[in-house]
PDB file of C-alpha atoms in Angstrom:
ATOM      1  CA  MET N  30      22.092 -41.941 -35.247  1.00  0.00           C
ATOM      2  CA  LYS N  31      19.959 -38.985 -33.655  1.00  0.00           C
ATOM      3  CA  LEU N  32      16.430 -39.442 -34.955  1.00  0.00           C
ATOM      4  CA  ALA N  33      13.776 -36.707 -35.043  1.00  0.00           C
ATOM      5  CA  VAL N  34      10.176 -37.654 -35.473  1.00  0.00           C
ATOM      6  CA  ILE N  35       7.699 -35.255 -37.011  1.00  0.00           C
ATOM      7  CA  THR N  36       3.953 -35.876 -37.021  1.00  0.00           C
ATOM      8  CA  ASP N  37       0.719 -33.749 -37.176  1.00  0.00           C
ATOM      9  CA  SER N  38      -2.064 -32.945 -34.832  1.00  0.00           C
ATOM     10  CA  SER N  39      -4.357 -35.415 -36.333  1.00  0.00           C
ATOM     11  CA  ALA N  40      -2.331 -38.112 -34.515  1.00  0.00           C
ATOM     12  CA  PHE N  41      -3.621 -39.322 -31.229  1.00  0.00           C
ATOM     13  CA  LEU N  42      -0.705 -39.417 -28.954  1.00  0.00           C
ATOM     14  CA  GLN N  43      -0.236 -40.604 -25.358  1.00  0.00           C
ATOM     15  CA  ALA N  44       0.967 -37.757 -22.823  1.00  0.00           C
ATOM     16  CA  GLU N  45       4.465 -39.643 -22.330  1.00  0.00           C
ATOM     17  CA  THR N  46       5.027 -39.521 -26.158  1.00  0.00           C
ATOM     18  CA  LEU N  47       4.156 -35.764 -26.463  1.00  0.00           C
ATOM     19  CA  ARG N  48       6.820 -35.097 -23.768  1.00  0.00           C
ATOM     20  CA  LYS N  49       9.621 -36.549 -25.860  1.00  0.00           C
ATOM     21  CA  GLU N  50      12.142 -34.019 -26.803  1.00  0.00           C
ATOM     22  CA  ASP N  51      12.837 -35.792 -30.278  1.00  0.00           C
ATOM     23  CA  LEU N  52       9.053 -35.337 -31.250  1.00  0.00           C
ATOM     24  CA  PHE N  53       7.850 -32.399 -33.355  1.00  0.00           C
ATOM     25  CA  VAL N  54       4.221 -31.817 -33.940  1.00  0.00           C
ATOM     26  CA  LEU N  55       2.753 -29.831 -36.889  1.00  0.00           C
ATOM     27  CA  ASP N  56      -0.476 -28.099 -35.951  1.00  0.00           C
ATOM     28  CA  ILE N  57      -3.554 -28.474 -38.206  1.00  0.00           C
ATOM     29  CA  PRO N  58      -5.784 -25.421 -37.568  1.00  0.00           C
ATOM     30  CA  VAL N  59      -9.616 -25.735 -37.598  1.00  0.00           C
ATOM     31  CA  ASN N  60     -11.798 -22.741 -38.560  1.00  0.00           C
ATOM     32  CA  ILE N  61     -15.022 -22.437 -36.775  1.00  0.00           C
ATOM     33  CA  ASP N  62     -17.283 -19.495 -37.586  1.00  0.00           C
ATOM     34  CA  GLY N  63     -14.222 -17.506 -38.810  1.00  0.00           C
ATOM     35  CA  GLN N  64     -12.227 -18.161 -35.690  1.00  0.00           C
ATOM     36  CA  GLU N  65      -9.009 -20.268 -36.028  1.00  0.00           C
ATOM     37  CA  TYR N  66      -8.328 -22.788 -33.370  1.00  0.00           C
ATOM     38  CA  VAL N  67      -5.566 -25.382 -32.658  1.00  0.00           C
ATOM     39  CA  GLU N  68      -6.662 -28.203 -30.458  1.00  0.00           C
ATOM     40  CA  GLY N  69      -4.399 -28.417 -27.296  1.00  0.00           C
ATOM     41  CA  VAL N  70      -3.546 -24.785 -27.690  1.00  0.00           C
ATOM     42  CA  ASN N  71      -6.827 -22.791 -27.510  1.00  0.00           C
ATOM     43  CA  LEU N  72      -9.419 -25.607 -28.019  1.00  0.00           C
ATOM     44  CA  THR N  73     -10.094 -28.908 -26.257  1.00  0.00           C
ATOM     45  CA  ALA N  74     -11.783 -31.901 -27.945  1.00  0.00           C
ATOM     46  CA  GLN N  75     -15.058 -31.217 -25.879  1.00  0.00           C
ATOM     47  CA  GLU N  76     -14.987 -27.521 -26.673  1.00  0.00           C
ATOM     48  CA  PHE N  77     -14.652 -28.383 -30.405  1.00  0.00           C
ATOM     49  CA  TYR N  78     -17.898 -30.666 -30.579  1.00  0.00           C
ATOM     50  CA  GLU N  79     -19.759 -28.041 -28.438  1.00  0.00           C
ATOM     51  CA  LYS N  80     -18.680 -25.232 -30.952  1.00  0.00           C
ATOM     52  CA  MET N  81     -19.441 -27.440 -33.968  1.00  0.00           C
ATOM     53  CA  ALA N  82     -22.984 -28.209 -32.633  1.00  0.00           C
ATOM     54  CA  ARG N  83     -23.700 -24.523 -32.387  1.00  0.00           C
ATOM     55  CA  SER N  84     -22.221 -23.596 -35.696  1.00  0.00           C
ATOM     56  CA  SER N  85     -24.427 -23.124 -38.887  1.00  0.00           C
ATOM     57  CA  GLU N  86     -21.536 -24.134 -40.974  1.00  0.00           C
ATOM     58  CA  LEU N  87     -19.183 -27.205 -40.938  1.00  0.00           C
ATOM     59  CA  PRO N  88     -15.903 -26.140 -39.530  1.00  0.00           C
ATOM     60  CA  LYS N  89     -13.045 -25.949 -42.082  1.00  0.00           C
ATOM     61  CA  THR N  90      -9.584 -27.632 -41.698  1.00  0.00           C
ATOM     62  CA  SER N  91      -6.341 -26.754 -43.637  1.00  0.00           C
ATOM     63  CA  GLN N  92      -3.164 -28.670 -44.186  1.00  0.00           C
ATOM     64  CA  PRO N  93      -0.253 -28.493 -41.928  1.00  0.00           C
ATOM     65  CA  SER N  94       2.139 -25.716 -42.599  1.00  0.00           C
ATOM     66  CA  ILE N  95       5.020 -26.558 -45.140  1.00  0.00           C
ATOM     67  CA  ALA N  96       6.728 -23.452 -43.870  1.00  0.00           C
ATOM     68  CA  LYS N  97       6.647 -24.626 -40.392  1.00  0.00           C
ATOM     69  CA  LEU N  98       8.015 -28.052 -41.520  1.00  0.00           C
ATOM     70  CA  ASP N  99      10.772 -26.367 -43.430  1.00  0.00           C
ATOM     71  CA  GLU N 100      11.620 -24.322 -40.285  1.00  0.00           C
ATOM     72  CA  ILE N 101      11.767 -27.466 -38.181  1.00  0.00           C
ATOM     73  CA  LEU N 102      13.971 -29.266 -40.670  1.00  0.00           C
ATOM     74  CA  SER N 103      16.349 -26.278 -41.022  1.00  0.00           C
ATOM     75  CA  SER N 104      16.959 -26.295 -37.217  1.00  0.00           C
ATOM     76  CA  LEU N 105      17.583 -29.946 -36.800  1.00  0.00           C
ATOM     77  CA  LYS N 106      21.158 -30.104 -37.927  1.00  0.00           C
ATOM     78  CA  GLU N 107      22.438 -27.491 -35.251  1.00  0.00           C
ATOM     79  CA  LYS N 108      20.695 -29.793 -32.697  1.00  0.00           C
ATOM     80  CA  GLY N 109      22.816 -32.719 -33.727  1.00  0.00           C
ATOM     81  CA  TYR N 110      20.080 -34.657 -35.577  1.00  0.00           C
ATOM     82  CA  THR N 111      21.121 -36.882 -38.403  1.00  0.00           C
ATOM     83  CA  HIS N 112      17.868 -38.658 -39.405  1.00  0.00           C
ATOM     84  CA  VAL N 113      14.294 -37.513 -39.789  1.00  0.00           C
ATOM     85  CA  LEU N 114      11.077 -39.438 -40.047  1.00  0.00           C
ATOM     86  CA  GLY N 115       7.864 -37.661 -40.922  1.00  0.00           C
ATOM     87  CA  LEU N 116       4.586 -39.555 -40.275  1.00  0.00           C
ATOM     88  CA  PHE N 117       1.586 -37.530 -41.273  1.00  0.00           C
ATOM     89  CA  LEU N 118      -2.094 -38.072 -42.081  1.00  0.00           C
ATOM     90  CA  SER N 119      -2.975 -40.225 -45.097  1.00  0.00           C
ATOM     91  CA  SER N 120      -2.339 -39.017 -48.622  1.00  0.00           C
ATOM     92  CA  GLY N 121      -5.877 -40.218 -49.270  1.00  0.00           C
ATOM     93  CA  ILE N 122      -7.388 -37.501 -47.261  1.00  0.00           C
ATOM     94  CA  SER N 123      -4.913 -34.748 -47.477  1.00  0.00           C
ATOM     95  CA  GLY N 124      -2.505 -33.306 -50.179  1.00  0.00           C
ATOM     96  CA  PHE N 125       0.133 -32.619 -47.584  1.00  0.00           C
ATOM     97  CA  HIS N 126       2.028 -35.809 -48.016  1.00  0.00           C
ATOM     98  CA  GLN N 127       2.465 -35.315 -51.780  1.00  0.00           C
ATOM     99  CA  ASN N 128       3.464 -31.609 -51.428  1.00  0.00           C
ATOM    100  CA  ILE N 129       6.388 -32.244 -49.055  1.00  0.00           C
ATOM    101  CA  GLN N 130       8.117 -35.015 -50.945  1.00  0.00           C
ATOM    102  CA  TYR N 131      10.541 -32.534 -52.513  1.00  0.00           C
ATOM    103  CA  MET N 132      11.911 -31.721 -49.064  1.00  0.00           C
ATOM    104  CA  THR N 133      13.552 -35.043 -48.616  1.00  0.00           C
ATOM    105  CA  ASP N 134      16.397 -33.990 -50.752  1.00  0.00           C
ATOM    106  CA  GLU N 135      16.562 -30.377 -49.638  1.00  0.00           C
ATOM    107  CA  PHE N 136      18.768 -30.887 -46.627  1.00  0.00           C
ATOM    108  CA  GLU N 137      22.074 -32.533 -47.391  1.00  0.00           C
ATOM    109  CA  SER N 138      23.124 -33.166 -43.705  1.00  0.00           C
ATOM    110  CA  LEU N 139      19.970 -35.097 -42.930  1.00  0.00           C
ATOM    111  CA  THR N 140      18.552 -38.452 -43.926  1.00  0.00           C
ATOM    112  CA  ILE N 141      14.820 -37.791 -44.382  1.00  0.00           C
ATOM    113  CA  ALA N 142      11.893 -40.074 -45.119  1.00  0.00           C
ATOM    114  CA  PHE N 143       8.258 -39.372 -45.372  1.00  0.00           C
ATOM    115  CA  PRO N 144       6.479 -42.568 -45.889  1.00  0.00           C
ATOM    116  CA  ASP N 145       2.702 -42.448 -46.639  1.00  0.00           C
ATOM    117  CA  THR N 146       1.037 -43.711 -43.415  1.00  0.00           C
ATOM    118  CA  ARG N 147      -2.285 -44.245 -45.203  1.00  0.00           C
ATOM    119  CA  ILE N 148      -4.163 -43.606 -41.972  1.00  0.00           C
ATOM    120  CA  THR N 149      -4.528 -41.008 -39.101  1.00  0.00           C
ATOM    121  CA  SER N 150      -5.783 -40.587 -35.536  1.00  0.00           C
ATOM    122  CA  ALA N 151      -4.919 -43.465 -32.937  1.00  0.00           C
ATOM    123  CA  PRO N 152      -3.282 -45.892 -35.607  1.00  0.00           C
ATOM    124  CA  LEU N 153      -0.957 -42.898 -36.691  1.00  0.00           C
ATOM    125  CA  GLY N 154      -0.129 -42.157 -33.130  1.00  0.00           C
ATOM    126  CA  PHE N 155       0.787 -45.816 -32.437  1.00  0.00           C
ATOM    127  CA  MET N 156       3.200 -45.791 -35.345  1.00  0.00           C
ATOM    128  CA  VAL N 157       4.850 -42.708 -33.928  1.00  0.00           C
ATOM    129  CA  GLU N 158       5.193 -44.432 -30.546  1.00  0.00           C
ATOM    130  CA  SER N 159       6.620 -47.590 -32.190  1.00  0.00           C
ATOM    131  CA  VAL N 160       9.213 -45.646 -34.028  1.00  0.00           C
ATOM    132  CA  PHE N 161      10.407 -44.224 -30.744  1.00  0.00           C
ATOM    133  CA  GLN N 162      10.406 -47.748 -29.209  1.00  0.00           C
ATOM    134  CA  TRP N 163      12.398 -49.132 -32.081  1.00  0.00           C
ATOM    135  CA  SER N 164      14.886 -46.295 -31.966  1.00  0.00           C
ATOM    136  CA  GLU N 165      15.387 -46.603 -28.262  1.00  0.00           C
ATOM    137  CA  GLN N 166      16.240 -50.296 -28.622  1.00  0.00           C
ATOM    138  CA  GLY N 167      18.921 -49.529 -30.999  1.00  0.00           C
ATOM    139  CA  ASP N 168      17.419 -50.225 -34.402  1.00  0.00           C
ATOM    140  CA  ASP N 169      19.068 -48.396 -37.230  1.00  0.00           C
ATOM    141  CA  PHE N 170      17.209 -46.232 -39.723  1.00  0.00           C
ATOM    142  CA  GLN N 171      16.625 -48.806 -42.409  1.00  0.00           C
ATOM    143  CA  SER N 172      15.426 -51.395 -39.829  1.00  0.00           C
ATOM    144  CA  ILE N 173      12.901 -48.763 -38.552  1.00  0.00           C
ATOM    145  CA  LEU N 174      11.683 -47.957 -42.026  1.00  0.00           C
ATOM    146  CA  ASP N 175      11.161 -51.795 -42.777  1.00  0.00           C
ATOM    147  CA  LYS N 176       9.202 -52.215 -39.572  1.00  0.00           C
ATOM    148  CA  LEU N 177       7.095 -49.287 -40.194  1.00  0.00           C
ATOM    149  CA  THR N 178       6.360 -50.476 -43.781  1.00  0.00           C
ATOM    150  CA  GLU N 179       5.079 -53.671 -42.191  1.00  0.00           C
ATOM    151  CA  GLN N 180       2.934 -51.771 -39.973  1.00  0.00           C
ATOM    152  CA  ILE N 181       1.514 -49.496 -42.619  1.00  0.00           C
ATOM    153  CA  GLU N 182       0.632 -52.442 -44.881  1.00  0.00           C
ATOM    154  CA  ASN N 183      -1.317 -54.157 -42.239  1.00  0.00           C
ATOM    155  CA  THR N 184      -3.094 -51.037 -40.551  1.00  0.00           C
ATOM    156  CA  SER N 185      -6.524 -49.933 -41.085  1.00  0.00           C
ATOM    157  CA  ALA N 186      -9.590 -48.434 -39.460  1.00  0.00           C
ATOM    158  CA  PHE N 187     -13.353 -49.228 -39.854  1.00  0.00           C
ATOM    159  CA  ILE N 188     -15.782 -46.217 -39.257  1.00  0.00           C
ATOM    160  CA  MET N 189     -19.305 -45.760 -38.551  1.00  0.00           C
ATOM    161  CA  VAL N 190     -20.814 -42.147 -38.538  1.00  0.00           C
ATOM    162  CA  ASP N 191     -23.985 -40.703 -37.322  1.00  0.00           C
ATOM    163  CA  ASP N 192     -24.358 -38.060 -40.073  1.00  0.00           C
ATOM    164  CA  LEU N 193     -23.165 -38.723 -43.611  1.00  0.00           C
ATOM    165  CA  ASP N 194     -23.517 -35.090 -44.486  1.00  0.00           C
ATOM    166  CA  HIS N 195     -20.112 -34.276 -42.739  1.00  0.00           C
ATOM    167  CA  LEU N 196     -18.344 -36.489 -45.154  1.00  0.00           C
ATOM    168  CA  VAL N 197     -20.002 -35.136 -48.270  1.00  0.00           C
ATOM    169  CA  LYS N 198     -19.449 -31.593 -47.211  1.00  0.00           C
ATOM    170  CA  GLY N 199     -15.776 -32.383 -46.502  1.00  0.00           C
ATOM    171  CA  GLY N 200     -15.553 -34.103 -49.965  1.00  0.00           C
ATOM    172  CA  ARG N 201     -14.942 -37.577 -48.422  1.00  0.00           C
ATOM    173  CA  LEU N 202     -18.009 -39.200 -49.684  1.00  0.00           C
ATOM    174  CA  SER N 203     -20.391 -38.681 -52.815  1.00  0.00           C
ATOM    175  CA  ASN N 204     -23.657 -36.884 -52.172  1.00  0.00           C
ATOM    176  CA  GLY N 205     -25.572 -39.715 -53.854  1.00  0.00           C
ATOM    177  CA  ALA N 206     -24.238 -42.351 -51.467  1.00  0.00           C
ATOM    178  CA  ALA N 207     -25.219 -40.020 -48.524  1.00  0.00           C
ATOM    179  CA  ILE N 208     -28.764 -39.532 -49.813  1.00  0.00           C
ATOM    180  CA  LEU N 209     -29.272 -43.211 -50.372  1.00  0.00           C
ATOM    181  CA  GLY N 210     -27.924 -44.151 -46.870  1.00  0.00           C
ATOM    182  CA  ASN N 211     -30.154 -41.598 -45.146  1.00  0.00           C
ATOM    183  CA  LEU N 212     -33.326 -42.566 -47.050  1.00  0.00           C
ATOM    184  CA  LEU N 213     -32.856 -46.232 -46.448  1.00  0.00           C
ATOM    185  CA  SER N 214     -31.666 -46.021 -42.827  1.00  0.00           C
ATOM    186  CA  ILE N 215     -28.531 -47.703 -43.915  1.00  0.00           C
ATOM    187  CA  LYS N 216     -25.472 -47.401 -41.661  1.00  0.00           C
ATOM    188  CA  PRO N 217     -22.505 -47.792 -44.125  1.00  0.00           C
ATOM    189  CA  ILE N 218     -19.304 -49.003 -42.677  1.00  0.00           C
ATOM    190  CA  LEU N 219     -16.472 -46.982 -43.981  1.00  0.00           C
ATOM    191  CA  TYR N 220     -12.798 -47.837 -43.967  1.00  0.00           C
ATOM    192  CA  PHE N 221      -9.399 -46.784 -45.099  1.00  0.00           C
ATOM    193  CA  ASN N 222      -8.537 -48.687 -48.375  1.00  0.00           C
ATOM    194  CA  ASP N 223      -5.114 -49.744 -49.512  1.00  0.00           C
ATOM    195  CA  GLN N 224      -4.374 -46.148 -50.810  1.00  0.00           C
ATOM    196  CA  GLY N 225      -5.419 -44.500 -47.541  1.00  0.00           C
ATOM    197  CA  VAL N 226      -8.823 -43.230 -49.119  1.00  0.00           C
ATOM    198  CA  ILE N 227     -12.008 -43.487 -47.094  1.00  0.00           C
ATOM    199  CA  GLU N 228     -14.475 -45.639 -48.886  1.00  0.00           C
ATOM    200  CA  VAL N 229     -17.691 -47.534 -48.255  1.00  0.00           C
ATOM    201  CA  TYR N 230     -16.754 -51.109 -47.119  1.00  0.00           C
ATOM    202  CA  GLU N 231     -20.331 -52.471 -46.541  1.00  0.00           C
ATOM    203  CA  LYS N 232     -23.877 -51.217 -46.224  1.00  0.00           C
ATOM    204  CA  VAL N 233     -25.751 -52.516 -43.167  1.00  0.00           C
ATOM    205  CA  ARG N 234     -29.244 -51.903 -41.957  1.00  0.00           C
ATOM    206  CA  THR N 235     -29.495 -50.314 -38.389  1.00  0.00           C
ATOM    207  CA  GLU N 236     -26.837 -49.195 -36.098  1.00  0.00           C
ATOM    208  CA  LYS N 237     -26.893 -52.242 -33.831  1.00  0.00           C
ATOM    209  CA  LYS N 238     -26.261 -54.665 -36.704  1.00  0.00           C
ATOM    210  CA  ALA N 239     -23.613 -52.264 -38.095  1.00  0.00           C
ATOM    211  CA  THR N 240     -21.835 -52.218 -34.687  1.00  0.00           C
ATOM    212  CA  LYS N 241     -21.839 -56.028 -34.498  1.00  0.00           C
ATOM    213  CA  ARG N 242     -20.428 -56.168 -37.961  1.00  0.00           C
ATOM    214  CA  LEU N 243     -17.627 -53.897 -36.906  1.00  0.00           C
ATOM    215  CA  VAL N 244     -16.643 -56.281 -34.483  1.00  0.00           C
ATOM    216  CA  GLU N 245     -16.672 -59.147 -36.809  1.00  0.00           C
ATOM    217  CA  ILE N 246     -14.617 -57.326 -39.452  1.00  0.00           C
ATOM    218  CA  VAL N 247     -11.846 -56.430 -36.992  1.00  0.00           C
ATOM    219  CA  LYS N 248     -11.764 -59.859 -35.406  1.00  0.00           C
ATOM    220  CA  GLU N 249     -11.305 -61.478 -38.694  1.00  0.00           C
ATOM    221  CA  ALA N 250      -8.640 -58.995 -39.743  1.00  0.00           C
ATOM    222  CA  THR N 251      -6.430 -59.324 -36.606  1.00  0.00           C
ATOM    223  CA  ALA N 252      -6.897 -63.060 -36.067  1.00  0.00           C
ATOM    224  CA  ASN N 253      -3.485 -64.070 -37.223  1.00  0.00           C
ATOM    225  CA  GLY N 254      -1.278 -61.553 -35.472  1.00  0.00           C
ATOM    226  CA  ASN N 255      -0.618 -59.397 -32.480  1.00  0.00           C
ATOM    227  CA  TYR N 256      -2.369 -56.069 -32.899  1.00  0.00           C
ATOM    228  CA  GLN N 257      -2.883 -52.789 -31.047  1.00  0.00           C
ATOM    229  CA  ILE N 258      -6.635 -52.279 -31.326  1.00  0.00           C
ATOM    230  CA  THR N 259      -8.302 -49.007 -30.436  1.00  0.00           C
ATOM    231  CA  VAL N 260     -11.765 -47.818 -30.174  1.00  0.00           C
ATOM    232  CA  ILE N 261     -12.030 -44.274 -31.340  1.00  0.00           C
ATOM    233  CA  HIS N 262     -14.929 -41.953 -30.877  1.00  0.00           C
ATOM    234  CA  GLY N 263     -16.340 -38.455 -31.608  1.00  0.00           C
ATOM    235  CA  ASN N 264     -17.731 -37.370 -28.282  1.00  0.00           C
ATOM    236  CA  ALA N 265     -19.694 -40.709 -27.846  1.00  0.00           C
ATOM    237  CA  PRO N 266     -18.416 -42.158 -24.573  1.00  0.00           C
ATOM    238  CA  GLN N 267     -21.524 -44.507 -24.159  1.00  0.00           C
ATOM    239  CA  LYS N 268     -21.161 -45.966 -27.661  1.00  0.00           C
ATOM    240  CA  VAL N 269     -17.492 -46.551 -27.239  1.00  0.00           C
ATOM    241  CA  ALA N 270     -17.937 -48.269 -23.878  1.00  0.00           C
ATOM    242  CA  ASP N 271     -20.481 -50.592 -25.577  1.00  0.00           C
ATOM    243  CA  LEU N 272     -18.245 -51.392 -28.500  1.00  0.00           C
ATOM    244  CA  ARG N 273     -15.327 -52.012 -26.292  1.00  0.00           C
ATOM    245  CA  GLN N 274     -17.280 -54.466 -24.177  1.00  0.00           C
ATOM    246  CA  LEU N 275     -18.619 -56.299 -27.504  1.00  0.00           C
ATOM    247  CA  LEU N 276     -14.890 -56.603 -28.469  1.00  0.00           C
ATOM    248  CA  LEU N 277     -13.816 -58.049 -25.055  1.00  0.00           C
ATOM    249  CA  ASP N 278     -16.918 -60.409 -25.036  1.00  0.00           C
ATOM    250  CA  GLY N 279     -16.170 -61.432 -28.478  1.00  0.00           C
ATOM    251  CA  GLY N 280     -12.653 -62.583 -27.726  1.00  0.00           C
ATOM    252  CA  VAL N 281     -11.076 -60.006 -30.156  1.00  0.00           C
ATOM    253  CA  ALA N 282      -8.370 -58.866 -27.695  1.00  0.00           C
ATOM    254  CA  THR N 283      -7.831 -58.686 -24.039  1.00  0.00           C
ATOM    255  CA  ASP N 284      -6.441 -55.183 -23.982  1.00  0.00           C
ATOM    256  CA  ILE N 285      -8.389 -52.512 -25.987  1.00  0.00           C
ATOM    257  CA  SER N 286      -7.483 -48.906 -25.663  1.00  0.00           C
ATOM    258  CA  ILE N 287      -9.792 -45.946 -26.161  1.00  0.00           C
ATOM    259  CA  ALA N 288      -9.090 -42.728 -28.138  1.00  0.00           C
ATOM    260  CA  THR N 289     -11.012 -39.746 -29.287  1.00  0.00           C
ATOM    261  CA  PHE N 290     -11.476 -38.051 -32.756  1.00  0.00           C
ATOM    262  CA  GLY N 291     -10.018 -34.556 -32.208  1.00  0.00           C
ATOM    263  CA  SER N 292     -11.040 -31.417 -34.175  1.00  0.00           C
ATOM    264  CA  VAL N 293      -9.246 -32.427 -37.454  1.00  0.00           C
ATOM    265  CA  ILE N 294     -10.803 -35.935 -38.011  1.00  0.00           C
ATOM    266  CA  GLY N 295     -14.239 -34.884 -36.098  1.00  0.00           C
ATOM    267  CA  THR N 296     -14.834 -32.227 -38.621  1.00  0.00           C
ATOM    268  CA  HIS N 297     -15.177 -34.781 -41.360  1.00  0.00           C
ATOM    269  CA  LEU N 298     -16.766 -37.616 -39.325  1.00  0.00           C
ATOM    270  CA  GLY N 299     -19.040 -35.621 -37.010  1.00  0.00           C
ATOM    271  CA  GLU N 300     -20.191 -36.017 -33.410  1.00  0.00           C
ATOM    272  CA  GLY N 301     -21.385 -39.590 -32.553  1.00  0.00           C
ATOM    273  CA  SER N 302     -18.856 -41.235 -34.900  1.00  0.00           C
ATOM    274  CA  ILE N 303     -17.018 -44.367 -33.744  1.00  0.00           C
ATOM    275  CA  ALA N 304     -14.217 -46.448 -35.368  1.00  0.00           C
ATOM    276  CA  LEU N 305     -12.068 -49.530 -34.702  1.00  0.00           C
ATOM    277  CA  GLY N 306      -8.421 -49.067 -35.716  1.00  0.00           C
ATOM    278  CA  TYR N 307      -5.859 -51.852 -35.772  1.00  0.00           C
ATOM    279  CA  THR N 308      -2.017 -51.593 -36.099  1.00  0.00           C
ATOM    280  CA  PRO N 309       0.264 -54.724 -35.816  1.00  0.00           C
ATOM    281  CA  ILE N 310       2.818 -54.741 -32.864  1.00  0.00           C
ATOM    282  CA  VAL N 311       6.103 -55.287 -34.695  1.00  0.00           C
TER     283      VAL N 311
END
């Protein structure tokens, strides 16, 4: 088996993974004031937040290119690949997953699977890295899919944002919920539900209480297993350092990584957002 892994640029990937020749990444462009950018090509995460702060309008994101995916799949046979695994952002926040399902049967020489990850960002990146690990240790394709299913079913992320308006404008939260939250100084804790949709999990008064509650939720969710836990932030280094320390002090884990929300997710969550993502180590 020669396995190609395809993902999109919403995934937070380690530099070592990005260098793998069997990895293919579909760009998700972001449009700011009429100018199109691709993070890592002509835009850094820091530059994105600076440009978004200066813009009078919320940046716009589009889906990954189906044409580019077709181009990659068409090229894989001559490169000797036999199997393809596509791991893309949740179907609950993008129509891309649904739109590409027909392609799994379009390439007779390739065995292709596009499971719904129901997540994005660092947990999605960890799934990609896990697939490479399983492949390199000799697991067959079905075994990799089985382990991946276990990861997907037990992965989630809990999120706290500074400004609910980003989620409303991006169509990820109702305007009524945002108005209520802003009026009452409520910090809603959001999460990816079982369908990969962002919903309100709890409403908590004040950011300090909400941050403490985030830690409690993730500690309970990961108590009975071995998990990769990541603190993710939208240009909020002090918040993420404080949250990481709370996790360490609370005995949630001894090894907690830090990741950033890039332009794709940052557009919808806004600057100052923080999240806790967890994925089982299978």
